[in-house]
Amino acid sequence: MRNYPFAFDPTKPFIQQASDWIADVFYELLPEVGFEVRDEQIYMAFQLERAYQEKQTIFAEAGVGTGKTLVYLLYALTYARYTRKPAIIACADESLIEQLVKPEGDIAKLARHLDLTIDARMGKSQHQYICLNKLDDTRGGGSDDEEVFSEIYHGLPSFVHYPDTLQSFYPYGNRKEYPELTDEQWGRIGWDVFQDCLVCSQRHRCGQTLSREHYRKSADLIICSHDFYMEHVWTYEARKREGQLPLLPDHSSVVFDEGHLLETAAQNALTYKLKHSVFESIVIRLLEGEVRETLALAIEEAILQSETLFRVLDESSYSVPASDRKEFAWSEELKREVSRFRQLIDVIEEELVFESGLSTLDDYQLKIVEEHLEMIQLALSLFDKPDQLISWVTEDSDGITLVIMPKMVKEILRDRVFSKKMPVVFSSATLSVNGSFDYMAGSLGIESFLSFSVPSPYDYSAQMKANLYPDKPEEDKTGRVLELLKESDGRALILFPSREALGVFRRNMTRYPESDDYRFLFEGSAEISHLISSFQNDEESVLCAVTLWEGLDIPGPSLSHVIVWELPFPPDDPVFAAKRKDSTQPYEDVDMPYMLLRLRQGIGRLIRSRDDRGMVSVLGHDLDNPTVREQIQGLLPD
């Protein structure tokens, strides 16, 4: 695995030698097997040479069809072998990971045409795996899906049920293995952030644990999601304190594919999540042994106070349109309940000091509880300076969750990622706004960077037809979309700004008999890569999605029409409300750049090869705004 694909001369700079070989790949080796020479691709290769030579961050904005993936893969691969540490390729989501590693994907192409053996392994996010404890609970819960979950349980490998010796790596329990499950069904058996894996009796038989032991040994490439990489950054120190290995091993470089989405992943990962049921289940473990009455009373009082706090949060929270986050009113009552909860946790921590001296508690369990209490105190202490945090609540079948995100996300990223002397590549067709990378750099706390832009080689004016349709008060939007589908005989991707909007369309279309003319596939009704495959293979089908503005790559007639239900302006949820508050021109600095980047990505799903032809239809009430209309027309062909 350590050999270089070229004759290495130790007296000369490695990156220069690697760059010369990569130039030969694009000028000679790949054209010999049918690839075309692309000037944009070669230009990008020479730009990345500087980033790897100087170990800098680079924004590599390359249009659709430039072949940017092959470029960054070659640099990441050769540099990994030089440094003896794998490179991380972080994709925007799990479906993009699958596209990269599939048998006909770019990694397989390089291996085949360049006669390389590439050790590339997937590091999938934790929530992509079955939680054996949740499966045990659910299959005996008397629900309508009990038979489905029981079948999954009995289909697991034998070593999960019996103490057989596992002789070699055997992957199992991946979300992709259960494509027919809806997102709601998966949520009932899939891992979530509130699972306490450290004390799980089944962790050494867990598919997630076995997968982690496998991908950590990769010699060349580890492919993961943005979310997973940010989770690695956020939990790095805590895992070391707990005697665990970090989620990812030491690595030589990082490529953020679809890098414009990294900020969202960082916001998702760099948060504290508190839930009453989890707090209760953890502290109640302390009562399993013989403990002093004062500790038992403190625990009981803290549990009651936790119930009160979360009840007040629930009563003071309210929904935000187009967002799954709920805001809450920061009242004096809520401040009192938070303060009292913190005081009671202080009491428990003091009591544990005395209790630990008596050796009545299991040391391992005690350590877990202390870590959890410390995390709660740290999270709630942020409320002392409410202007330095962003907080909201989410709700599911198990109640509400309080989410607390420090405003210093940029500082954390700067210190833990971008200050390291390591090549970091942001790759996407949309990284700049009006030619400037400042919006991206400012959002992520990047102070020094390289950058370049190369356009797509495709002729959009000849290959794409685009129309704008402002909403009309007297017209049913669902009916208009169904009319637009006739122009392409289905074969369409309909992009929605939120699950709420997708739900409106799905409910309304049942009133139209013509909706039966097409097969509609809805995100959330099955595993996402399964839906994408069904859409690609059923040429006249229609895919309705919320998260596929980026990364979907379906050349050919199956995707001949992109319909944008509404312009993808950011929602009025707490995260974006905080960003607007920090800006003197929130519409120009926050809303418009976000919308334009996302819309450019959505439009980019249409033309994926020189032979593609199709149309883009953009709907929305904001199209009546002359400024918005002018900006959007600037993204479209003449």
XYZ file of C-alpha atoms in Angstrom:
638
model
C 0.000 0.000 0.000
C 2.933 2.327 0.631
C 4.424 2.229 -2.861
C 4.135 5.317 -5.048
C 2.643 5.116 -8.554
C 5.806 6.730 -9.931
C 9.553 6.317 -9.487
C 10.316 8.321 -6.360
C 13.557 10.271 -6.092
C 14.251 11.123 -2.409
C 16.564 13.975 -3.440
C 13.681 15.931 -4.990
C 10.528 17.450 -3.385
C 7.800 14.839 -3.187
C 4.891 17.104 -4.124
C 6.681 18.241 -7.288
C 7.178 14.612 -8.326
C 3.576 13.768 -7.489
C 2.354 16.780 -9.473
C 4.420 15.763 -12.517
C 2.913 12.271 -12.391
C -0.629 13.652 -12.000
C -0.049 15.857 -15.051
C 0.970 12.739 -17.002
C -2.224 11.041 -15.804
C -4.442 13.761 -17.272
C -2.377 14.469 -20.381
C -1.512 10.890 -21.353
C -2.605 7.941 -19.192
C -6.346 8.636 -18.935
C -6.746 9.879 -22.552
C -5.215 6.577 -23.673
C -8.190 4.722 -22.158
C -10.849 7.074 -23.531
C -10.909 10.066 -21.152
C -10.821 13.515 -22.740
C -8.136 16.061 -21.889
C -9.821 18.844 -19.913
C -7.987 22.118 -19.476
C -10.055 22.939 -16.377
C -9.013 19.659 -14.750
C -5.314 20.232 -15.437
C -5.521 23.810 -14.178
C -7.092 22.567 -10.930
C -4.311 20.002 -10.543
C -1.623 22.679 -10.653
C -3.558 24.802 -8.136
C -3.805 21.902 -5.678
C -0.057 21.356 -6.003
C 0.534 24.639 -4.179
C -1.972 23.812 -1.417
C -0.299 20.471 -0.722
C 3.186 21.935 -0.997
C 2.449 24.753 1.456
C -0.036 22.741 3.586
C -2.711 25.386 3.195
C -6.492 25.583 2.933
C -7.753 26.057 -0.621
C -11.201 26.815 -2.055
C -11.332 24.821 -5.299
C -14.422 26.012 -7.149
C -14.800 23.924 -10.294
C -17.938 23.734 -12.389
C -19.895 20.586 -13.227
C -18.021 18.353 -15.643
C -14.487 19.514 -14.844
C -13.590 16.179 -13.268
C -12.557 17.726 -9.963
C -13.066 14.503 -8.008
C -10.283 12.705 -9.893
C -7.903 15.586 -9.177
C -8.349 15.727 -5.427
C -8.362 11.913 -5.150
C -4.947 11.667 -6.811
C -3.385 14.301 -4.566
C -4.985 12.861 -1.420
C -3.849 9.340 -2.331
C -0.226 10.150 -3.147
C 0.161 12.455 -0.120
C -1.318 9.774 2.167
C 1.316 7.303 1.036
C 4.073 9.867 1.443
C 3.085 10.766 5.019
C 2.072 7.193 6.001
C -1.278 8.523 7.200
C -4.635 8.136 5.412
C -6.431 11.062 3.813
C -10.000 11.921 4.783
C -12.542 12.539 2.010
C -15.548 14.112 3.727
C -18.713 14.155 1.605
C -21.835 16.177 2.287
C -23.976 13.149 3.111
C -24.163 9.362 3.039
C -25.560 9.153 -0.515
C -22.467 10.952 -1.837
C -20.224 8.509 0.020
C -21.970 5.671 -1.766
C -21.519 7.375 -5.156
C -17.789 7.764 -4.547
C -17.121 4.143 -3.549
C -19.568 2.305 -5.818
C -18.053 -0.173 -8.347
C -18.420 2.331 -11.201
C -17.370 5.323 -9.080
C -14.291 7.507 -9.447
C -12.107 5.561 -6.989
C -12.759 2.331 -8.893
C -12.028 4.090 -12.201
C -8.642 5.318 -11.002
C -7.757 1.897 -9.628
C -8.725 0.174 -12.857
C -7.226 2.548 -15.425
C -4.027 3.395 -13.521
C -3.464 -0.167 -12.291
C -3.558 0.946 -8.659
C -4.597 -0.916 -5.529
C -6.406 1.719 -3.462
C -7.313 1.007 0.145
C -10.473 3.094 0.500
C -12.833 2.428 3.402
C -16.096 4.023 4.468
C -16.511 5.598 7.873
C -20.245 6.037 8.092
C -21.946 8.173 10.712
C -23.192 6.512 13.855
C -26.843 7.164 13.062
C -26.436 5.003 9.944
C -26.241 1.871 12.106
C -28.761 -0.193 14.005
C -28.693 0.200 17.772
C -29.078 -3.321 19.152
C -30.614 -2.007 22.386
C -33.251 0.055 20.554
C -34.012 -2.920 18.304
C -34.526 -5.117 21.363
C -36.895 -2.548 22.864
C -38.854 -1.939 19.670
C -39.445 -5.471 18.462
C -41.214 -6.293 21.706
C -43.081 -3.029 22.026
C -46.379 -4.114 20.501
C -46.234 -1.584 17.648
C -47.667 -2.008 14.152
C -44.129 -2.565 12.862
C -43.207 -5.219 15.414
C -43.134 -7.939 12.757
C -40.819 -5.858 10.548
C -38.385 -5.255 13.404
C -38.528 -8.890 14.482
C -37.565 -9.958 10.973
C -34.590 -7.552 11.067
C -33.512 -8.978 14.423
C -33.567 -12.580 13.214
C -31.694 -11.580 10.061
C -28.668 -10.295 12.001
C -25.411 -12.314 11.899
C -25.262 -15.255 14.295
C -22.448 -13.752 16.395
C -24.838 -10.985 17.463
C -27.087 -13.539 19.164
C -24.500 -16.115 20.214
C -20.979 -15.802 21.678
C -19.318 -17.016 18.481
C -15.818 -15.820 17.717
C -15.716 -13.230 14.946
C -12.849 -14.364 12.699
C -12.823 -11.420 10.276
C -14.537 -8.100 9.628
C -18.194 -8.649 8.834
C -20.159 -5.483 8.112
C -23.803 -5.406 9.109
C -26.537 -3.133 10.415
C -26.044 -0.327 7.865
C -29.040 1.833 6.955
C -28.504 0.960 3.290
C -29.218 -2.720 4.030
C -32.822 -1.804 4.909
C -33.885 0.380 1.968
C -37.612 -0.158 2.391
C -37.745 1.309 5.912
C -39.083 4.844 6.144
C -37.051 7.450 7.993
C -39.570 7.233 10.843
C -39.160 3.456 11.142
C -35.374 3.744 11.013
C -35.462 6.380 13.735
C -36.949 3.804 16.077
C -34.071 1.316 15.683
C -31.146 3.448 14.485
C -28.465 4.843 16.771
C -29.074 8.319 18.172
C -27.016 10.756 20.204
C -28.628 9.715 23.478
C -27.331 6.131 23.379
C -24.676 5.500 26.007
C -22.364 3.200 24.057
C -19.618 3.172 26.700
C -21.617 0.992 29.068
C -23.521 -0.981 26.438
C -23.174 -4.728 26.980
C -23.534 -5.308 23.224
C -21.008 -2.769 21.968
C -18.407 -5.363 20.901
C -21.010 -7.064 18.700
C -22.318 -3.752 17.338
C -22.090 -3.090 13.588
C -20.985 0.467 14.269
C -18.113 -0.646 16.513
C -16.929 -3.316 14.078
C -17.052 -0.843 11.198
C -14.961 1.664 13.168
C -12.281 -0.928 13.879
C -12.185 -1.675 10.139
C -11.983 1.805 8.600
C -9.387 3.034 11.096
C -6.869 0.621 9.518
C -7.137 2.146 6.028
C -3.767 2.921 4.475
C -4.986 5.335 1.797
C -8.443 6.887 2.054
C -11.254 7.080 4.604
C -14.511 8.355 3.142
C -16.963 9.828 5.639
C -19.595 12.566 5.859
C -19.162 16.198 6.916
C -21.271 15.440 9.991
C -19.020 12.582 10.990
C -15.831 14.616 10.570
C -17.264 17.438 12.680
C -18.350 14.901 15.310
C -14.736 13.694 15.354
C -13.525 17.272 15.920
C -16.068 17.994 18.656
C -15.580 14.755 20.614
C -11.808 14.413 20.168
C -10.778 15.644 23.635
C -13.685 14.009 25.481
C -13.000 10.603 23.949
C -9.347 10.840 24.920
C -10.350 11.686 28.518
C -12.616 8.643 28.584
C -9.824 6.387 27.371
C -11.336 5.940 23.912
C -9.810 6.371 20.488
C -11.012 9.390 18.471
C -13.590 8.638 15.795
C -10.958 9.105 13.072
C -7.233 8.313 13.144
C -4.493 10.877 12.537
C -4.691 11.877 8.899
C -2.558 13.611 6.296
C -5.102 15.872 4.577
C -8.835 16.566 4.384
C -11.014 17.126 1.340
C -14.463 18.591 1.969
C -16.441 17.625 -1.116
C -19.435 19.966 -1.563
C -17.521 22.096 0.928
C -20.078 24.894 0.960
C -22.172 22.682 3.273
C -19.544 22.311 5.985
C -20.929 25.123 8.127
C -24.262 23.311 8.467
C -22.470 20.116 9.492
C -20.439 22.030 12.054
C -23.587 23.520 13.546
C -25.142 20.054 13.796
C -22.095 18.547 15.502
C -20.791 21.336 17.737
C -23.764 21.339 20.058
C -24.848 20.085 23.458
C -28.081 18.077 23.537
C -29.973 17.626 26.811
C -33.002 15.427 27.372
C -34.887 14.616 30.553
C -35.276 10.883 29.888
C -31.530 10.520 29.269
C -30.605 12.454 32.407
C -32.926 10.316 34.488
C -31.672 7.018 33.030
C -28.036 7.950 33.724
C -28.258 9.348 37.280
C -30.611 6.613 38.423
C -27.746 4.154 37.911
C -26.206 5.591 41.054
C -29.072 4.115 43.053
C -28.315 0.545 41.959
C -25.785 0.107 44.761
C -25.878 0.955 48.452
C -25.624 4.738 48.660
C -26.152 7.235 51.419
C -29.620 8.694 51.884
C -28.440 12.248 51.170
C -27.223 11.226 47.704
C -30.436 9.321 46.980
C -32.549 12.349 47.964
C -30.387 14.684 45.842
C -30.838 12.431 42.821
C -34.593 12.214 43.332
C -34.884 15.998 43.675
C -32.755 16.590 40.573
C -34.941 14.246 38.511
C -38.074 16.121 39.602
C -36.415 19.439 38.781
C -35.405 18.122 35.350
C -39.043 17.235 34.685
C -40.085 20.748 35.699
C -37.428 22.413 33.553
C -38.356 20.498 30.426
C -42.067 21.086 31.046
C -41.448 24.841 31.165
C -39.334 24.590 28.003
C -42.125 22.716 26.248
C -44.749 25.265 27.317
C -42.631 28.245 26.206
C -41.487 26.839 22.831
C -43.113 27.538 19.493
C -42.654 26.193 15.979
C -40.644 27.964 13.270
C -41.995 27.678 9.688
C -39.815 25.610 7.320
C -37.617 24.397 10.184
C -37.601 21.413 12.530
C -36.217 23.666 15.271
C -38.503 25.363 17.783
C -37.662 28.623 19.484
C -38.499 29.307 23.111
C -39.100 32.447 25.118
C -36.243 33.137 27.551
C -38.383 34.109 30.568
C -37.562 34.759 34.222
C -39.326 31.513 35.122
C -37.099 29.559 32.762
C -33.983 31.235 34.166
C -35.017 30.221 37.684
C -35.614 26.610 36.677
C -32.242 26.389 34.916
C -30.488 27.912 37.935
C -32.170 25.503 40.354
C -31.331 22.509 38.160
C -27.662 23.528 38.097
C -27.645 23.902 41.888
C -29.040 20.400 42.347
C -26.421 18.943 40.003
C -23.790 20.701 42.139
C -25.220 18.917 45.172
C -25.024 15.526 43.428
C -21.413 16.176 42.385
C -20.482 17.081 45.963
C -22.191 13.976 47.302
C -20.342 11.824 44.765
C -17.035 13.037 46.183
C -17.969 11.549 49.566
C -19.515 8.456 47.997
C -16.442 7.644 45.907
C -14.361 7.522 49.096
C -16.630 4.770 50.435
C -16.118 2.605 47.312
C -19.814 1.724 47.170
C -20.163 2.669 43.487
C -18.732 0.972 40.431
C -15.799 3.128 39.273
C -16.665 2.826 35.592
C -20.322 3.739 36.081
C -19.295 6.608 38.345
C -16.977 7.987 35.670
C -19.770 7.905 33.054
C -22.185 9.751 35.344
C -19.585 12.356 36.287
C -18.782 13.012 32.607
C -22.489 13.457 31.850
C -23.064 15.819 34.770
C -20.001 17.823 33.778
C -21.352 18.140 30.239
C -24.742 19.340 31.520
C -23.126 21.939 33.766
C -20.908 23.183 30.948
C -23.862 23.435 28.577
C -26.150 25.211 31.038
C -23.383 27.573 32.119
C -23.539 29.085 28.632
C -26.893 30.588 29.609
C -24.968 32.969 31.886
C -24.048 34.824 28.679
C -27.055 34.320 26.398
C -25.568 36.592 23.740
C -22.747 34.038 23.302
C -24.960 31.079 22.441
C -27.740 29.906 20.182
C -30.320 27.522 21.601
C -33.507 25.843 20.482
C -35.599 22.736 21.153
C -36.585 19.830 18.959
C -39.432 17.417 19.540
C -39.943 13.740 18.776
C -41.970 10.842 20.121
C -39.744 10.687 23.223
C -40.314 14.310 24.205
C -38.303 17.467 23.694
C -34.565 17.987 23.454
C -32.785 21.172 24.459
C -30.008 22.011 21.989
C -27.314 24.510 22.969
C -24.751 25.700 20.434
C -21.915 28.058 21.374
C -21.612 31.000 19.017
C -17.887 30.330 18.874
C -18.236 27.647 16.192
C -15.888 29.645 13.981
C -13.292 29.790 16.744
C -13.540 26.044 17.352
C -13.087 25.272 13.656
C -10.193 27.697 13.381
C -8.374 26.201 16.365
C -9.069 22.513 15.782
C -9.100 22.256 11.983
C -7.782 25.223 10.033
C -4.870 26.143 12.273
C -3.271 22.733 11.748
C -0.418 22.586 9.256
C -2.297 20.291 6.911
C -3.690 20.553 3.364
C -7.443 21.209 3.484
C -9.358 21.250 0.195
C -12.861 22.657 -0.254
C -14.245 21.306 -3.508
C -17.560 22.372 -5.022
C -19.113 24.031 -8.040
C -20.455 26.730 -5.697
C -18.075 28.226 -3.175
C -18.079 31.889 -4.161
C -20.749 34.573 -4.192
C -20.320 37.102 -6.986
C -16.732 35.968 -7.410
C -15.753 36.317 -3.730
C -14.940 33.532 -1.262
C -15.297 35.814 1.775
C -18.767 34.536 2.694
C -17.497 30.955 2.986
C -14.246 31.895 4.731
C -15.992 34.189 7.208
C -18.626 31.584 8.088
C -15.973 28.996 8.940
C -13.356 31.186 10.637
C -10.755 30.706 7.892
C -8.310 33.600 7.977
C -5.774 32.539 5.342
C -6.578 30.569 2.204
C -5.832 29.965 -1.455
C -8.614 29.962 -4.032
C -9.444 29.573 -7.692
C -12.484 29.161 -9.956
C -12.806 27.272 -13.226
C -16.086 27.181 -15.165
C -17.958 24.150 -16.394
C -17.034 22.972 -19.900
C -20.703 22.486 -20.752
C -22.657 24.832 -23.036
C -25.581 25.687 -20.768
C -27.182 28.103 -23.227
C -27.560 25.245 -25.708
C -28.274 22.438 -23.231
C -30.616 24.112 -20.727
C -33.908 25.957 -20.993
C -34.902 27.951 -17.911
C -38.132 29.656 -16.849
C -39.177 31.666 -13.800
C -42.737 31.396 -12.482
C -43.742 33.880 -9.752
C -46.494 32.537 -7.497
C -49.990 33.744 -8.312
C -52.470 34.153 -5.433
C -55.350 32.803 -7.474
C -53.454 29.718 -8.681
C -52.879 26.390 -6.951
C -49.125 25.827 -7.024
C -49.479 22.041 -6.982
C -51.547 22.181 -10.139
C -48.938 24.315 -11.870
C -46.156 21.866 -10.981
C -48.191 18.954 -12.361
C -48.651 20.941 -15.576
C -44.896 21.531 -15.782
C -44.284 17.790 -15.439
C -46.121 17.252 -18.722
C -43.412 19.208 -20.534
C -40.841 16.552 -19.686
C -43.152 13.513 -19.319
C -42.109 13.216 -15.686
C -38.318 12.661 -15.598
C -38.108 15.400 -12.971
C -36.475 16.281 -9.700
C -38.637 18.568 -7.564
C -36.604 20.385 -4.913
C -38.293 21.704 -1.775
C -36.811 24.117 0.784
C -38.224 22.135 3.734
C -39.997 18.921 4.668
C -42.999 21.059 5.493
C -43.235 22.272 1.879
C -42.778 18.744 0.532
C -45.614 17.580 2.778
C -47.931 20.300 1.409
C -47.290 19.163 -2.158
C -47.724 15.499 -1.273
C -51.089 16.112 0.400
C -52.405 18.455 -2.291
C -51.485 16.304 -5.294
C -54.020 13.646 -4.263
C -56.739 16.079 -5.422
C -55.453 15.874 -9.001
C -56.234 12.723 -11.041
C -53.337 13.545 -13.413
C -50.889 12.864 -10.589
C -51.553 9.160 -11.249
C -49.753 9.532 -14.582
C -46.382 9.480 -12.827
C -44.616 7.461 -10.180
C -43.693 9.847 -7.364
C -40.781 9.034 -5.037
C -40.688 11.009 -1.787
C -37.622 11.547 0.369
C -38.179 9.945 3.751
C -40.314 7.112 2.386
C -37.256 4.836 1.994
C -33.455 4.879 2.282
C -32.139 7.733 0.138
C -29.718 5.846 -2.146
C -32.479 3.297 -2.810
C -34.803 6.127 -3.861
C -32.123 7.606 -6.129
C -31.549 4.238 -7.805
C -35.305 3.775 -8.344
C -35.554 7.257 -9.855
C -32.657 6.631 -12.219
C -33.937 3.255 -13.398
C -37.598 4.275 -13.797
C -37.126 6.899 -16.491
C -40.488 8.695 -16.234
C -40.609 8.826 -12.430
C -40.509 12.000 -10.318
C -38.245 12.404 -7.297
C -39.372 14.860 -4.599
C -36.557 15.817 -2.221
C -35.411 18.266 0.441
C -31.726 17.348 0.810
C -30.717 16.633 -2.794
C -29.898 20.180 -3.839
C -26.279 19.010 -3.861
C -24.419 15.965 -5.052
C -27.095 14.111 -7.030
C -25.411 12.908 -10.234
C -27.812 11.351 -12.754
C -26.779 11.908 -16.366
C -29.194 10.946 -19.100
C -32.940 11.364 -19.694
C -34.096 10.194 -16.238
C -33.380 13.701 -14.956
C -34.515 16.087 -17.687
C -36.315 18.655 -15.572
C -35.406 20.373 -12.300
C -38.344 22.095 -10.618
C -37.625 24.424 -7.700
C -40.767 24.665 -5.551
C -39.596 27.778 -3.704
C -36.388 29.782 -3.573
C -34.202 28.205 -0.838
C -33.836 31.183 1.485
C -32.703 30.155 4.994
C -35.490 29.630 7.559
C -36.144 32.008 10.452
C -34.826 29.488 12.958
C -32.512 30.376 15.879
C -29.265 29.704 13.997
C -29.998 32.034 11.126
C -31.709 34.542 13.408
C -28.409 34.810 15.306
C -26.430 35.254 12.092
C -28.779 38.000 10.953
C -28.485 39.724 14.309
C -24.696 39.814 13.968
C -24.853 41.447 10.527
C -25.459 45.089 9.628
C -27.026 43.966 6.326
C -28.623 40.604 7.112
C -30.509 40.219 3.841
C -27.427 40.944 1.729
C -24.888 39.187 3.988
C -26.847 36.142 5.152
C -30.082 35.415 3.284
C -29.133 36.197 -0.296
C -25.719 34.434 -0.366
C -27.209 31.305 1.223
C -30.088 31.222 -1.262
C -27.869 31.817 -4.307
C -25.374 29.106 -3.339
C -28.148 26.567 -2.770
C -30.034 27.505 -5.921
C -26.867 27.199 -8.020
C -26.398 23.719 -6.624
C -30.006 22.746 -7.349
C -29.830 23.960 -10.925
C -26.560 22.059 -11.286
C -28.378 18.720 -10.900
C -29.699 19.011 -14.468
C -26.728 18.977 -16.859
C -24.290 16.224 -15.899
C -22.762 15.398 -19.306
C -22.230 16.978 -22.729
C -25.198 15.011 -24.082
C -27.699 16.095 -21.418
C -30.578 18.388 -22.350
C -33.347 19.657 -20.126
C -35.195 22.462 -18.434
C -35.220 24.286 -15.128
C -38.427 25.735 -13.698
C -38.096 28.036 -10.702
C -41.229 28.964 -8.738
C -41.739 31.212 -5.735
C -43.298 34.402 -4.435
C -39.885 36.099 -4.097
C -39.554 36.176 -7.887
C -41.717 39.294 -7.885
C -38.836 41.116 -6.176
C -36.794 42.794 -8.974
C -33.520 42.464 -7.038
C -34.047 38.746 -6.435
C -35.118 38.167 -10.015
C -32.044 39.939 -11.348
C -29.710 37.860 -9.165
C -31.340 34.604 -10.280
C -31.271 35.545 -13.944
C -27.536 35.994 -13.512
C -27.268 32.290 -12.638
C -29.230 31.080 -15.657
C -28.257 30.845 -19.333
C -29.340 33.726 -21.568
